[in-house]
mmCIF file of C-alpha atoms in Angstrom:
data_model
loop_
_atom_site.group_PDB
_atom_site.id
_atom_site.type_symbol
_atom_site.label_atom_id
_atom_site.label_comp_id
_atom_site.label_asym_id
_atom_site.label_seq_id
_atom_site.Cartn_x
_atom_site.Cartn_y
_atom_site.Cartn_z
ATOM 1 C CA PRO A 59 123.347 63.278 102.599
ATOM 2 C CA ARG A 60 125.133 60.310 99.126
ATOM 3 C CA PRO A 61 128.136 61.651 97.790
ATOM 4 C CA THR A 62 127.778 62.503 94.187
ATOM 5 C CA PRO A 63 129.505 61.027 91.334
ATOM 6 C CA GLY A 64 133.061 62.231 91.257
ATOM 7 C CA HIS A 65 133.479 62.387 94.804
ATOM 8 C CA PRO A 66 135.913 61.277 96.417
ATOM 9 C CA ARG A 67 133.712 59.087 98.895
ATOM 10 C CA ALA A 68 131.639 58.013 96.008
ATOM 11 C CA SER A 69 131.300 54.476 95.596
ATOM 12 C CA SER A 70 131.522 53.048 92.135
ATOM 13 C CA SER A 71 128.068 51.154 92.805
ATOM 14 C CA GLU A 72 126.506 55.052 92.903
ATOM 15 C CA VAL A 73 128.289 55.654 89.021
ATOM 16 C CA THR A 74 125.604 54.797 86.457
ATOM 17 C CA ILE A 75 126.773 55.122 82.798
ATOM 18 C CA HIS A 76 124.611 54.033 80.421
ATOM 19 C CA PRO A 77 125.574 51.353 77.601
ATOM 20 C CA MET A 78 125.945 52.379 74.684
ATOM 21 C CA ASN A 79 124.724 50.293 71.732
ATOM 22 C CA ALA A 80 127.581 47.280 70.445
ATOM 23 C CA GLU A 81 127.949 49.275 67.357
ATOM 24 C CA SER A 82 128.620 52.154 68.343
ATOM 25 C CA LEU A 83 131.148 50.684 70.847
ATOM 26 C CA GLN A 84 133.150 48.288 67.941
ATOM 27 C CA HIS A 85 136.507 48.950 66.300
ATOM 28 C CA ARG A 86 136.928 50.226 63.157
ATOM 29 C CA LYS A 87 138.332 47.287 62.730
ATOM 30 C CA GLY A 88 138.423 43.165 63.518
ATOM 31 C CA GLY A 89 135.254 43.659 65.362
ATOM 32 C CA MET A 90 136.891 44.292 68.707
ATOM 33 C CA PRO A 91 135.946 47.162 71.427
ATOM 34 C CA HIS A 92 137.882 50.144 71.614
ATOM 35 C CA SER A 93 141.340 50.088 74.146
ATOM 36 C CA ILE A 94 141.816 53.073 76.328
ATOM 37 C CA LEU A 95 144.390 53.777 78.232
ATOM 38 C CA ILE A 96 144.057 55.453 81.531
ATOM 39 C CA CYS A 97 147.354 57.176 83.275
ATOM 40 C CA ASP A 98 147.192 58.872 86.692
ATOM 41 C CA ASP A 99 149.147 58.286 89.777
ATOM 42 C CA GLU A 100 146.318 58.358 91.857
ATOM 43 C CA PRO A 101 144.895 54.849 92.282
ATOM 44 C CA HIS A 102 141.472 55.469 93.014
ATOM 45 C CA VAL A 103 141.668 58.091 89.697
ATOM 46 C CA THR A 104 143.035 54.724 87.456
ATOM 47 C CA GLN A 105 140.583 52.414 89.591
ATOM 48 C CA LEU A 106 136.797 54.680 89.262
ATOM 49 C CA MET A 107 138.001 54.962 85.797
ATOM 50 C CA GLY A 108 138.589 51.349 85.065
ATOM 51 C CA LEU A 109 135.295 50.557 86.334
ATOM 52 C CA VAL A 110 133.067 52.902 84.575
ATOM 53 C CA LEU A 111 134.659 52.760 80.905
ATOM 54 C CA ARG A 112 134.893 49.067 81.602
ATOM 55 C CA ASP A 113 131.273 48.689 82.164
ATOM 56 C CA ALA A 114 130.536 50.893 79.267
ATOM 57 C CA GLY A 115 132.631 48.413 76.948
ATOM 58 C CA PHE A 116 135.626 49.678 75.998
ATOM 59 C CA THR A 117 138.514 47.204 77.101
ATOM 60 C CA VAL A 118 140.633 49.412 79.728
ATOM 61 C CA ARG A 119 144.516 48.447 80.832
ATOM 62 C CA THR A 120 145.965 51.322 83.411
ATOM 63 C CA ALA A 121 150.003 53.094 84.023
ATOM 64 C CA SER A 122 150.500 55.193 87.558
ATOM 65 C CA HIS A 123 152.703 57.003 85.731
ATOM 66 C CA GLY A 124 153.608 58.984 82.481
ATOM 67 C CA ARG A 125 157.030 56.331 81.883
ATOM 68 C CA MET A 126 155.094 53.327 81.944
ATOM 69 C CA ALA A 127 151.817 54.538 79.887
ATOM 70 C CA PHE A 128 154.408 55.483 76.907
ATOM 71 C CA GLU A 129 155.473 52.003 76.416
ATOM 72 C CA MET A 130 152.123 50.713 76.896
ATOM 73 C CA ALA A 131 151.048 52.203 73.555
ATOM 74 C CA ALA A 132 154.106 52.232 71.901
ATOM 75 C CA GLN A 133 154.062 48.184 72.662
ATOM 76 C CA ASP A 134 149.844 48.777 71.579
ATOM 77 C CA PRO A 135 148.698 51.074 70.757
ATOM 78 C CA PRO A 136 145.066 51.938 72.408
ATOM 79 C CA ASP A 137 142.544 54.128 71.122
ATOM 80 C CA LEU A 138 142.483 57.114 72.984
ATOM 81 C CA VAL A 139 144.380 57.653 76.047
ATOM 82 C CA VAL A 140 143.033 59.542 79.802
ATOM 83 C CA THR A 141 145.858 60.456 81.089
ATOM 84 C CA ASP A 142 146.312 63.934 83.967
ATOM 85 C CA PHE A 143 148.715 66.339 84.013
ATOM 86 C CA GLN A 144 150.785 66.003 87.320
ATOM 87 C CA MET A 145 152.300 62.680 87.458
ATOM 88 C CA PRO A 146 155.752 61.505 88.309
ATOM 89 C CA LEU A 147 158.052 60.659 86.373
ATOM 90 C CA MET A 148 157.045 62.114 83.089
ATOM 91 C CA ASN A 149 153.804 63.800 83.195
ATOM 92 C CA GLY A 150 150.525 64.046 81.108
ATOM 93 C CA LEU A 151 152.411 66.372 78.830
ATOM 94 C CA GLU A 152 155.328 65.425 78.426
ATOM 95 C CA LEU A 153 153.445 61.393 77.412
ATOM 96 C CA ALA A 154 151.659 63.738 74.782
ATOM 97 C CA THR A 155 154.478 65.001 73.616
ATOM 98 C CA LYS A 156 156.451 61.312 73.133
ATOM 99 C CA LEU A 157 153.706 59.808 71.866
ATOM 100 C CA ARG A 158 152.746 62.065 69.037
ATOM 101 C CA GLU A 159 156.233 61.568 68.477
ATOM 102 C CA HIS A 160 156.049 57.898 68.733
ATOM 103 C CA GLU A 161 155.265 56.510 64.482
ATOM 104 C CA ALA A 162 152.904 53.962 66.388
ATOM 105 C CA THR A 163 150.977 55.745 68.546
ATOM 106 C CA ALA A 164 151.592 59.181 66.873
ATOM 107 C CA GLU A 165 147.234 60.100 65.725
ATOM 108 C CA VAL A 166 145.951 58.497 69.238
ATOM 109 C CA PRO A 167 143.899 60.711 70.624
ATOM 110 C CA VAL A 168 144.380 62.324 74.241
ATOM 111 C CA ILE A 169 142.036 63.508 76.599
ATOM 112 C CA MET A 170 143.792 65.150 79.417
ATOM 113 C CA LEU A 171 142.545 65.196 83.053
ATOM 114 C CA THR A 172 144.091 67.985 85.553
ATOM 115 C CA SER A 173 144.120 69.430 89.061
ATOM 116 C CA ARG A 174 145.265 72.618 88.291
ATOM 117 C CA SER A 175 143.990 74.857 86.204
ATOM 118 C CA HIS A 176 146.471 74.447 83.410
ATOM 119 C CA ARG A 177 145.295 75.705 80.033
ATOM 120 C CA LEU A 178 147.488 74.833 77.008
ATOM 121 C CA ASP A 179 146.873 76.965 73.185
ATOM 122 C CA ASP A 180 145.295 75.178 70.344
ATOM 123 C CA GLU A 181 149.148 74.810 68.421
ATOM 124 C CA GLU A 182 149.680 73.131 71.781
ATOM 125 C CA MET A 183 147.096 70.835 71.482
ATOM 126 C CA ALA A 184 147.068 70.060 67.925
ATOM 127 C CA ALA A 185 151.018 69.402 68.389
ATOM 128 C CA THR A 186 150.403 66.617 71.135
ATOM 129 C CA ARG A 187 147.346 65.093 69.662
ATOM 130 C CA ILE A 188 145.163 66.687 73.392
ATOM 131 C CA VAL A 189 141.536 66.968 72.403
ATOM 132 C CA LYS A 190 140.367 67.941 75.813
ATOM 133 C CA LEU A 191 141.406 69.200 78.778
ATOM 134 C CA LEU A 192 139.051 67.818 82.060
ATOM 135 C CA PRO A 193 140.035 69.913 85.519
ATOM 136 C CA LYS A 194 139.739 67.983 88.827
ATOM 137 C CA PRO A 195 137.586 67.001 90.315
ATOM 138 C CA PHE A 196 135.964 65.507 87.218
ATOM 139 C CA SER A 197 132.393 64.054 86.411
ATOM 140 C CA PRO A 198 133.198 59.666 85.568
ATOM 141 C CA ARG A 199 130.168 60.660 83.430
ATOM 142 C CA GLU A 200 131.741 63.741 81.698
ATOM 143 C CA VAL A 201 134.835 61.831 81.061
ATOM 144 C CA THR A 202 132.794 58.539 79.805
ATOM 145 C CA GLN A 203 131.150 61.280 77.395
ATOM 146 C CA GLU A 204 134.653 62.572 75.535
ATOM 147 C CA VAL A 205 136.195 59.548 75.204
ATOM 148 C CA VAL A 206 132.660 58.054 73.684
ATOM 149 C CA ARG A 207 132.661 62.169 71.493
ATOM 150 C CA VAL A 208 136.437 61.593 70.922
ATOM 151 C CA LEU A 209 135.805 57.984 69.522
ATOM 152 C CA GLU A 210 132.856 58.563 67.065
ATOM 153 C CA THR A 211 134.164 61.512 66.171
ATOM 154 C CA ALA A 212 137.061 59.843 64.795
ATOM 155 C CA SER A 213 137.032 59.496 61.359
ATOM 156 C CA PRO A 214 137.853 55.526 60.409
ATOM 157 C CA SER A 215 138.751 56.296 56.603
ATOM 158 C CA THR A 216 142.404 57.575 58.915
ATOM 159 C CA GLU A 217 143.156 54.741 60.110
ATOM 160 C CA ALA A 218 145.766 52.236 57.426
ATOM 161 C CA ALA A 219 144.604 49.655 55.922
#
């Protein structure tokens, strides 16, 4: 039987994400595609998600741990971070907290992937800008739909002129 998308044995060619229309992929300023930072210590996750999100028209950068992701985001803030919860050096919750505390990244929303049944209350999610928890194993389609939903609901009027 053919593996389902998101299954560890599924090849990237088996995952089909329909590109969004070009207008909805445009950054609120400058006409550039939205920038997504993916952080996971499992290379197959960053590779698969990077491929899927690039195919959907996003600019993607990847990091293998939270400390690296924070440094990358602080230098060039992304429009959205997709991060694993459990990682070495700095876990996803620590990364989200640090992003929220840094002026340049304080408003960057975070989608967190977790292999645990980890739950955060509404206060913790609001305090860290974690907008969604998605369980592993995940569907690349589901993650992409959440990325699109978060970016489409972000208000352009909240950006600094």
